[in-house]
Coordinates of C-alpha atoms in Angstrom, one line a residue:
M230 CA -20.5 3.8 -20.0
E231 CA -20.0 0.2 -18.7
Q232 CA -16.9 -1.8 -18.0
Q233 CA -17.4 -5.6 -17.7
F234 CA -14.6 -6.7 -15.4
K235 CA -13.3 -10.2 -15.8
E236 CA -11.9 -12.7 -13.3
Q237 CA -8.8 -13.4 -15.4
Y238 CA -6.4 -11.0 -17.3
D239 CA -3.2 -11.5 -19.2
V240 CA -1.6 -8.6 -17.3
I241 CA -2.6 -6.7 -14.2
I242 CA -0.9 -3.5 -13.4
V243 CA -0.9 -2.2 -9.8
G244 CA -0.8 1.6 -9.9
G245 CA -2.0 4.1 -12.5
G246 CA 0.8 6.6 -12.2
P247 CA 3.2 7.6 -15.0
A248 CA 4.8 4.1 -15.0
G249 CA 1.5 2.3 -14.8
I250 CA -0.1 4.4 -17.6
M251 CA 2.8 3.6 -20.0
A252 CA 2.9 0.0 -18.9
A253 CA -0.8 -0.5 -19.5
L254 CA -0.7 1.1 -23.0
A255 CA 2.4 -0.9 -24.0
S256 CA 0.9 -4.2 -22.6
A257 CA -2.4 -3.7 -24.5
R258 CA -0.6 -2.8 -27.7
V259 CA 1.3 -6.1 -27.7
G260 CA -2.1 -7.9 -27.5
A261 CA -2.4 -8.6 -23.8
A262 CA -5.8 -8.3 -22.0
T263 CA -4.8 -5.6 -19.4
L264 CA -6.3 -4.4 -16.2
V265 CA -5.0 -1.4 -14.1
I266 CA -5.9 -1.3 -10.4
E267 CA -5.7 2.2 -9.1
R268 CA -6.4 3.4 -5.5
N269 CA -7.6 6.9 -6.6
G270 CA -10.5 7.8 -8.8
F271 CA -8.2 9.1 -11.5
L272 CA -5.0 8.3 -13.2
G273 CA -1.6 10.1 -12.9
G274 CA -0.3 9.0 -9.5
A275 CA 2.0 11.5 -8.1
A276 CA 1.9 13.5 -11.3
T277 CA -1.7 14.5 -10.6
N278 CA -2.4 13.4 -7.0
S279 CA 0.7 15.1 -5.5
V280 CA 0.6 18.2 -7.7
L281 CA 4.0 17.6 -9.4
G282 CA 5.4 20.4 -11.5
P283 CA 6.5 20.0 -15.1
I284 CA 7.6 16.6 -16.4
S285 CA 11.3 16.1 -16.2
P286 CA 13.1 16.3 -19.5
F287 CA 12.9 13.4 -21.9
H288 CA 16.3 14.7 -22.9
F289 CA 20.0 14.4 -22.3
G290 CA 21.2 17.8 -23.5
D291 CA 19.1 18.3 -26.6
E292 CA 18.9 14.6 -27.5
Q293 CA 15.5 13.2 -26.8
V294 CA 16.1 9.9 -24.9
I295 CA 12.5 9.0 -23.9
N296 CA 10.3 8.4 -26.9
G297 CA 7.5 6.2 -28.2
I298 CA 4.3 6.0 -26.2
P299 CA 5.5 8.7 -23.6
Q300 CA 6.0 11.2 -26.4
E301 CA 2.6 10.2 -28.0
F302 CA 1.1 11.0 -24.6
M303 CA 2.7 14.4 -24.6
D304 CA 1.5 15.0 -28.2
E305 CA -2.1 14.2 -27.1
L306 CA -1.8 16.6 -24.2
I307 CA -0.7 19.4 -26.6
K308 CA -3.6 18.7 -28.9
V309 CA -6.1 19.4 -26.0
H310 CA -4.4 22.6 -24.8
G311 CA -2.9 20.6 -21.9
S312 CA 0.8 21.0 -22.3
T313 CA 3.6 23.2 -23.7
G314 CA 5.6 20.1 -24.8
H315 CA 9.2 20.2 -23.8
L316 CA 10.7 23.6 -23.1
K317 CA 14.5 24.0 -23.1
T318 CA 16.1 25.0 -19.9
L319 CA 18.9 27.3 -20.9
D320 CA 20.9 26.6 -17.7
P321 CA 19.9 23.0 -16.7
Y322 CA 21.5 23.0 -13.2
G323 CA 19.0 22.1 -10.6
S324 CA 16.1 21.4 -12.9
G325 CA 17.3 19.4 -15.9
A326 CA 17.7 20.1 -19.6
Y327 CA 14.0 20.5 -20.5
L328 CA 10.7 20.8 -18.6
G329 CA 7.3 19.7 -19.9
F330 CA 4.6 21.8 -18.3
Y331 CA 1.1 20.2 -18.2
D332 CA -2.4 20.7 -16.9
R333 CA -3.1 18.0 -14.4
E334 CA -6.8 17.8 -15.2
K335 CA -6.0 17.3 -18.9
Y336 CA -3.4 14.7 -17.9
K337 CA -6.0 12.7 -16.1
Y338 CA -8.4 12.9 -19.1
V339 CA -5.8 12.1 -21.8
A340 CA -4.4 9.1 -19.9
E341 CA -7.8 7.7 -19.4
E342 CA -9.0 8.2 -23.0
M343 CA -5.8 6.6 -24.4
M344 CA -6.2 3.6 -22.1
L345 CA -9.9 3.1 -23.0
K346 CA -9.1 3.5 -26.7
D347 CA -6.5 0.7 -26.4
G348 CA -8.9 -1.6 -24.5
V349 CA -7.3 -1.3 -21.1
Q350 CA -9.8 -1.7 -18.2
I351 CA -9.4 0.5 -15.2
Y352 CA -10.5 -0.5 -11.7
Y353 CA -10.6 2.6 -9.5
H354 CA -10.8 3.0 -5.7
A355 CA -9.0 -0.3 -4.9
F356 CA -6.0 -1.3 -2.9
I357 CA -4.0 -4.5 -3.2
S358 CA -4.2 -6.5 0.0
Q359 CA -2.8 -9.8 -1.1
V360 CA -0.7 -11.3 -4.0
K361 CA -1.7 -14.9 -4.7
K362 CA 1.0 -17.3 -5.5
D363 CA 1.6 -20.9 -6.5
G364 CA 5.0 -21.7 -5.1
N365 CA 7.2 -18.8 -6.4
R366 CA 4.9 -17.9 -9.2
V367 CA 2.4 -15.0 -8.9
M368 CA -1.1 -16.0 -10.0
G369 CA -3.2 -12.9 -9.1
V370 CA -4.2 -10.4 -6.5
T371 CA -6.9 -9.5 -4.0
A372 CA -8.2 -6.0 -4.3
V373 CA -9.9 -4.3 -1.3
T374 CA -12.7 -1.8 -2.1
K375 CA -15.5 -0.1 -0.1
A376 CA -17.8 -3.1 -1.1
G377 CA -15.3 -5.7 0.1
S378 CA -12.7 -7.8 -1.6
K379 CA -12.4 -8.8 -5.2
E380 CA -10.0 -11.4 -6.7
F381 CA -8.4 -11.1 -10.1
A382 CA -6.1 -13.8 -11.7
C383 CA -3.3 -12.9 -14.1
K384 CA -0.5 -14.4 -16.1
I385 CA 1.9 -11.5 -15.3
L386 CA 1.6 -8.8 -12.5
V387 CA 3.3 -5.5 -13.0
D388 CA 4.2 -3.5 -9.8
A389 CA 3.9 0.2 -10.7
S390 CA 2.9 1.2 -7.2
G391 CA 5.9 3.4 -6.6
D392 CA 6.7 1.8 -3.2
G393 CA 7.0 -1.8 -4.5
D394 CA 3.8 -2.8 -2.6
A395 CA 2.9 -5.7 -4.8
A396 CA 6.4 -7.0 -4.9
V397 CA 6.7 -6.9 -1.1
L398 CA 3.3 -8.7 -0.7
A399 CA 4.7 -11.3 -3.1
G400 CA 7.7 -11.8 -0.8
A401 CA 10.3 -9.9 -2.7
D402 CA 13.5 -8.7 -0.9
Y403 CA 14.2 -5.0 -0.9
V404 CA 16.4 -2.2 0.4
Y405 CA 14.8 0.9 2.0
G406 CA 16.4 4.1 0.9
N407 CA 20.2 4.4 1.0
E408 CA 21.7 1.0 1.8
N409 CA 24.5 2.6 3.8
T410 CA 22.5 5.2 5.8
G411 CA 19.1 3.7 5.9
K412 CA 17.7 7.1 5.0
A413 CA 15.5 8.0 2.0
Q414 CA 15.1 11.2 0.2
P415 CA 12.6 13.6 1.8
G416 CA 9.2 14.2 0.3
S417 CA 7.6 17.5 -0.8
A418 CA 4.1 18.8 -0.3
M419 CA 3.6 20.7 -3.5
F420 CA 1.2 23.5 -4.3
E421 CA 0.3 26.4 -6.6
M422 CA -0.7 30.0 -6.1
A423 CA -2.9 31.9 -8.5
E424 CA -3.4 35.6 -9.3
V425 CA 0.4 36.1 -9.2
D426 CA 2.0 39.0 -11.0
T427 CA 4.6 36.8 -12.6
D428 CA 6.3 39.7 -14.4
K429 CA 6.9 41.3 -11.0
V430 CA 8.3 38.1 -9.7
Y431 CA 10.6 37.8 -12.7
D432 CA 11.8 41.3 -12.2
Y433 CA 12.7 40.7 -8.6
I434 CA 14.8 37.7 -9.7
Y435 CA 16.4 39.7 -12.5
E436 CA 17.3 42.6 -10.1
N437 CA 18.6 40.3 -7.3
P438 CA 20.7 37.7 -9.0
E439 CA 23.0 37.2 -6.0
D440 CA 20.0 36.0 -3.9
F441 CA 19.4 32.9 -6.0
E442 CA 21.3 29.6 -6.1
W443 CA 20.3 28.9 -9.6
K444 CA 17.9 30.3 -12.2
S445 CA 17.0 29.9 -15.9
D446 CA 14.8 31.1 -18.7
L447 CA 12.9 28.4 -20.7
V448 CA 12.6 28.3 -24.4
P449 CA 9.9 26.5 -26.5
I450 CA 11.1 24.3 -29.3
R451 CA 7.7 23.6 -30.9
E452 CA 4.3 25.2 -31.1
Y453 CA 1.7 24.8 -28.4
S454 CA -1.7 26.3 -27.4
D455 CA -2.0 30.1 -27.3
R456 CA -4.0 29.5 -24.0
L457 CA -0.7 28.6 -22.3
K458 CA 1.6 31.3 -23.8
Q459 CA 3.8 33.1 -21.3
H460 CA 7.5 33.4 -20.6
Y461 CA 8.4 30.4 -18.5
F462 CA 11.3 30.5 -16.0
V463 CA 12.6 28.6 -12.9
A464 CA 14.6 29.9 -9.9
Q465 CA 15.7 28.7 -6.5
G466 CA 16.5 31.4 -3.9
F467 CA 14.8 34.3 -2.2
K468 CA 17.4 33.6 0.5
K469 CA 17.5 37.1 2.0
L470 CA 13.8 37.2 2.4
V471 CA 13.7 33.6 3.7
K472 CA 16.3 34.4 6.3
K473 CA 14.4 37.6 7.4
A474 CA 11.1 35.7 7.6
V475 CA 12.6 32.8 9.6
E476 CA 14.2 35.2 12.1
A477 CA 10.9 37.0 12.5
G478 CA 9.0 33.8 13.1
D479 CA 7.0 34.2 9.9
L480 CA 8.3 31.1 8.1
Q481 CA 8.7 27.5 9.3
F482 CA 9.6 24.9 6.6
G483 CA 12.2 22.4 5.9
R484 CA 14.5 24.4 3.6
D485 CA 16.6 27.5 3.5
S486 CA 15.4 28.7 0.1
V487 CA 12.3 28.6 -2.1
I488 CA 12.0 27.1 -5.6
V489 CA 9.5 28.8 -7.9
L490 CA 8.5 28.2 -11.5
N491 CA 5.5 28.9 -13.6
G492 CA 2.3 27.0 -13.4
I493 CA 0.9 25.8 -16.7
H494 CA -1.7 28.7 -16.8
P495 CA -0.6 32.3 -16.9
G496 CA -0.7 34.1 -13.5
S497 CA 0.1 31.0 -11.5
I498 CA 3.3 29.8 -9.8
H499 CA 4.2 26.2 -8.8
F500 CA 6.1 25.5 -5.6
N501 CA 8.4 22.6 -5.0
A502 CA 9.4 24.4 -1.9
T503 CA 8.7 22.3 1.2
R504 CA 10.8 19.5 2.6
V505 CA 9.0 16.7 4.5
S506 CA 11.9 14.9 6.1
G507 CA 12.4 11.9 8.3
Y508 CA 9.3 9.9 7.4
N509 CA 9.0 6.4 6.0
S510 CA 6.3 6.9 3.4
S511 CA 5.8 3.2 3.0
D512 CA 4.6 3.1 6.6
P513 CA 1.0 4.2 6.9
E514 CA 1.3 5.7 10.4
E515 CA 4.4 7.8 9.4
K516 CA 2.8 8.8 6.1
A517 CA -0.3 10.1 8.0
I518 CA 1.9 12.3 10.2
S519 CA 3.9 13.5 7.1
E520 CA 0.7 14.9 5.6
I521 CA 0.1 17.2 8.6
D522 CA 3.7 18.4 8.4
G523 CA 3.4 19.0 4.7
R524 CA 0.2 21.0 5.0
R525 CA 1.6 23.2 7.8
Q526 CA 4.6 24.0 5.5
I527 CA 2.3 24.9 2.6
E528 CA 0.5 27.3 4.9
S529 CA 3.7 28.9 6.1
V530 CA 5.4 29.2 2.7
S531 CA 2.3 30.6 1.0
E532 CA 1.8 33.3 3.6
F533 CA 5.5 34.1 3.5
M534 CA 5.2 34.7 -0.3
I535 CA 2.2 37.0 0.1
K536 CA 3.8 39.0 2.9
Y537 CA 7.4 39.2 1.7
V538 CA 7.8 38.6 -2.1
P539 CA 6.9 41.2 -4.8
G540 CA 4.3 39.9 -7.1
F541 CA 2.4 37.8 -4.6
E542 CA 0.5 40.6 -2.8
K543 CA -2.9 39.6 -4.2
S544 CA -2.3 35.9 -4.7
Y545 CA -3.8 32.8 -3.0
V546 CA -3.2 29.1 -2.8
S547 CA -5.2 27.6 -5.7
V548 CA -4.3 23.9 -5.3
T549 CA -2.5 21.7 -2.8
S550 CA -1.3 18.1 -3.1
N551 CA -3.7 15.4 -2.1
E552 CA -0.7 13.6 -0.5
V553 CA 2.9 14.4 0.0
G554 CA 5.0 13.7 -3.1
V555 CA 7.3 10.8 -2.3
R556 CA 10.7 10.6 -3.8
E557 CA 12.1 7.4 -2.4
T558 CA 11.1 4.3 -0.4
R559 CA 11.8 0.7 -1.3
H560 CA 14.2 -0.6 -4.0
I561 CA 13.2 -4.1 -4.9
K562 CA 16.1 -6.5 -5.4
G563 CA 16.2 -7.7 -9.0
L564 CA 18.4 -9.9 -11.2
Y565 CA 20.7 -6.9 -11.5
T566 CA 21.0 -3.8 -9.4
L567 CA 21.8 -0.6 -11.2
T568 CA 24.4 1.4 -9.4
G569 CA 25.3 5.1 -9.2
E570 CA 28.5 4.3 -11.0
D571 CA 26.6 2.7 -13.8
A572 CA 24.5 5.9 -14.2
G573 CA 27.3 8.4 -13.7
E574 CA 29.6 6.7 -16.2
G575 CA 26.9 6.3 -18.8
R576 CA 27.3 2.5 -18.9
K577 CA 25.6 0.4 -21.7
F578 CA 24.1 -3.1 -21.4
K579 CA 23.2 -5.7 -23.9
D580 CA 19.7 -6.1 -22.3
V581 CA 18.9 -2.4 -22.4
V582 CA 15.1 -1.7 -22.4
S583 CA 15.1 2.0 -21.5
R584 CA 17.7 4.8 -21.0
G585 CA 18.6 7.1 -18.2
Y586 CA 19.5 10.7 -18.8
F587 CA 18.8 12.8 -15.7
P588 CA 21.6 13.9 -13.3
M589 CA 21.7 12.1 -10.0
D590 CA 19.5 14.5 -8.0
I591 CA 19.4 13.6 -4.3
H592 CA 17.6 15.9 -1.9
N593 CA 19.2 16.3 1.5
P594 CA 17.5 14.0 4.0
D595 CA 19.2 15.6 7.0
G596 CA 18.7 19.4 6.9
A597 CA 17.4 22.5 5.2
S598 CA 20.4 23.2 2.9
G599 CA 20.3 22.3 -0.8
Y600 CA 23.0 20.5 -2.7
T601 CA 26.2 19.8 -0.7
E602 CA 29.5 18.1 -1.3
G603 CA 29.6 14.4 -1.1
S604 CA 26.8 11.8 -1.1
Q605 CA 25.5 12.0 2.5
G606 CA 23.6 15.3 2.1
G607 CA 21.9 16.5 -1.1
C608 CA 23.8 16.4 -4.4
W609 CA 23.4 17.1 -8.1
V610 CA 25.8 15.0 -10.2
D611 CA 25.9 15.4 -14.0
L612 CA 26.2 12.2 -16.0
K613 CA 29.0 11.6 -18.5
D614 CA 26.5 10.2 -20.9
T615 CA 23.1 8.5 -21.1
Y616 CA 23.1 5.1 -19.4
D617 CA 21.2 1.9 -20.2
I618 CA 18.6 0.4 -17.8
P619 CA 18.8 -3.4 -18.2
M620 CA 15.8 -5.6 -18.4
R621 CA 17.2 -7.6 -15.5
C622 CA 16.5 -4.6 -13.2
L623 CA 12.8 -5.1 -14.0
I624 CA 12.8 -8.7 -12.9
P625 CA 12.7 -9.5 -9.1
M626 CA 14.9 -12.2 -7.7
G627 CA 13.2 -15.5 -6.9
I628 CA 9.7 -14.6 -8.0
D629 CA 8.1 -15.6 -11.3
G630 CA 5.1 -13.8 -12.9
L631 CA 6.1 -10.4 -11.7
V632 CA 7.6 -7.4 -13.5
L633 CA 8.9 -4.3 -11.7
S634 CA 8.1 -0.8 -13.0
G635 CA 8.7 2.8 -12.1
R636 CA 10.9 3.9 -9.2
C637 CA 10.8 0.6 -7.3
I638 CA 13.0 -1.2 -9.9
S639 CA 16.3 -2.7 -8.8
G640 CA 18.7 0.1 -8.3
T641 CA 20.8 1.8 -5.6
S642 CA 19.7 5.0 -4.0
E643 CA 22.2 6.9 -6.0
A644 CA 21.1 5.5 -9.4
H645 CA 17.5 6.0 -8.3
G646 CA 18.2 9.7 -7.8
S647 CA 18.5 9.8 -11.6
Y648 CA 15.8 7.5 -13.0
R649 CA 13.1 8.4 -10.5
T650 CA 12.0 11.5 -12.4
Q651 CA 8.8 11.4 -14.4
G652 CA 10.3 11.1 -17.8
G653 CA 12.5 8.3 -16.8
I654 CA 9.7 6.5 -15.0
M655 CA 7.6 6.7 -18.2
G656 CA 10.4 5.1 -20.2
I657 CA 10.7 2.3 -17.7
G658 CA 6.9 1.9 -17.6
Q659 CA 6.8 1.5 -21.4
A660 CA 9.5 -1.2 -21.2
S661 CA 7.8 -3.0 -18.4
G662 CA 4.5 -3.1 -20.3
V663 CA 6.2 -4.6 -23.4
L664 CA 8.0 -7.2 -21.3
A665 CA 4.9 -8.2 -19.3
G666 CA 2.6 -8.2 -22.4
L667 CA 4.9 -10.4 -24.5
C668 CA 5.5 -12.8 -21.6
A669 CA 1.7 -13.1 -21.0
V670 CA 0.9 -13.6 -24.7
Q671 CA 3.7 -16.1 -25.2
G672 CA 3.4 -18.0 -21.9
I673 CA 7.0 -17.1 -21.0
Q674 CA 8.4 -16.1 -17.6
P675 CA 10.1 -12.7 -17.5
K676 CA 13.5 -14.2 -16.6
D677 CA 13.3 -16.4 -19.8
M678 CA 12.2 -13.7 -22.2
D679 CA 14.5 -12.9 -25.2
V680 CA 15.5 -9.3 -24.7
E681 CA 15.8 -8.8 -28.5
Q682 CA 12.0 -9.4 -28.8
V683 CA 11.4 -6.7 -26.2
Q684 CA 13.8 -4.3 -27.9
K685 CA 12.3 -4.9 -31.3
K686 CA 8.8 -4.2 -30.0
L687 CA 9.9 -1.0 -28.2
I688 CA 11.5 0.3 -31.3
E689 CA 8.3 -0.5 -33.2
F690 CA 6.5 1.8 -30.7
G691 CA 9.1 4.5 -31.4
A692 CA 11.2 4.1 -28.3
S693 CA 14.8 5.4 -28.5
V694 CA 16.4 2.2 -27.2
F695 CA 19.6 3.0 -28.9
R696 CA 21.2 6.4 -29.8
D697 CA 20.5 7.7 -33.3
E698 CA 23.5 10.0 -34.0
E699 CA 21.8 11.6 -37.0
K700 CA 18.6 12.3 -35.1
K701 CA 20.6 13.7 -32.2
A702 CA 22.5 16.1 -34.4
G703 CA 19.2 17.4 -35.9
E704 CA 17.7 17.9 -32.4
E705 CA 20.7 19.9 -31.3
A706 CA 20.6 22.1 -34.4
H707 CA 16.9 22.7 -34.0
A708 CA 17.2 23.6 -30.3
K709 CA 20.0 26.1 -31.0
K710 CA 18.0 27.8 -33.7
C711 CA 15.0 28.1 -31.4
V712 CA 17.0 29.6 -28.6
K713 CA 18.5 32.2 -30.9
E714 CA 15.2 33.2 -32.4
Y715 CA 13.4 33.3 -29.0
M716 CA 16.1 35.1 -27.0
K717 CA 16.7 37.8 -29.6
K718 CA 13.2 39.0 -28.7
R719 CA 13.9 39.2 -25.0
V720 CA 14.7 42.6 -23.4
K721 CA 15.9 40.9 -20.2
Y722 CA 16.8 37.5 -19.0
I723 CA 17.7 35.9 -15.7
T724 CA 20.0 33.2 -17.2
K725 CA 23.7 33.8 -16.7
E726 CA 25.3 35.9 -19.4
E727 CA 28.0 33.2 -20.1
V728 CA 25.3 30.6 -20.7
I729 CA 23.4 32.8 -23.1
K730 CA 26.6 33.6 -25.1
K731 CA 27.2 29.9 -25.9
F732 CA 24.1 29.8 -28.1
F733 CA 25.3 32.7 -30.2
E734 CA 28.9 31.5 -30.8

């Protein structure tokens, strides 16, 4: 197979993670010649490279908020035995309303095939070293590869790098982490263990409910591959065993409890259980040290599980992250900065291009404890309603020819704690691709684009830009029916009794 790379593209996207994938597909589908520049040899970004767990819910309650190309991607994953689709979390505290489990190797394959089908070109193994400008207008980039530098010109550049690398190279202003404290959320070195007796693990959680901060059963709401069938669950705790192991010197990591949930394949468990704190992951020297810290924590936690936790006696580490999963670094300053109050109050904006739905989930940057009172430690704050993400948040101040995407858009640390999850990032990516593609095709700067054109095209793609009350009611009824049918067959469950009862009222 051969790709003939050109010197000029309509749209260049920096980063092939969840935001970049959706941006590329959307851009190509509005008719823009699109190139993705990706530093790895595969797509997925943190979703594959950092061994993330399931995709955060596309849902607020049972209402599916993220739709269109992101859902098409999920459907394609299901077709190739690569995903469960969205499973309903009976008790959403700590993990969200739904979780979409996926096979990371299938994720890489499906994303790549969808891009190639739509005519997107992918330039692997390249870093951006320079953003070329004419005055305040971005004109292209210089990519560094093992064979030297290569220059590409473009009409619109999309920064889907996660850390806002392209925007910073272009001279954009930004805030690092929390504007008041100067601290960013900690990262996590994620991993999985195989040959786990998951029934035995589940029984331990069931028999020791007081030892867990939160826990929930998960319920499928659509059919998926028999290869992936198992009872899915999520729990955070093992606090007695953790305390015992720490006191014995058998466990050293950055938390005081362990989160476990199923891997996509039966007999595996996924761990979002480490806390890599105090590093600026946009700084290469600090990032290098954080990787060593993360791997040491993986070794400690995995050996703790084998020695102390029932069900792990014969297990082993089957996969580790290629790099620490980064939650937060730079927030690029845009034409509007989305605030925590905007998110928490469920505010709506006329220039909406995507919607937020996930609670403000902020991991404690200062210590081992989980969620605490106030905003200085870790917190989990439920939203009053979905909120709108304005197109202005995707447009940096003072720079033309540049569109922001993913977690580096213009928002405060608190708001970012909500929209940073994978489903939210996919919705933002889809919006950024439509905006960039339309601007490139029409020869318009992002700040001058008519938002109604962007909204119309997003709706054509199936995005839920605005709430559909009838569809929402149907989704809620379907979910309740699925829970009733599924849970009637369960002999035991770890979800709180009062939560289960609500579905049978």
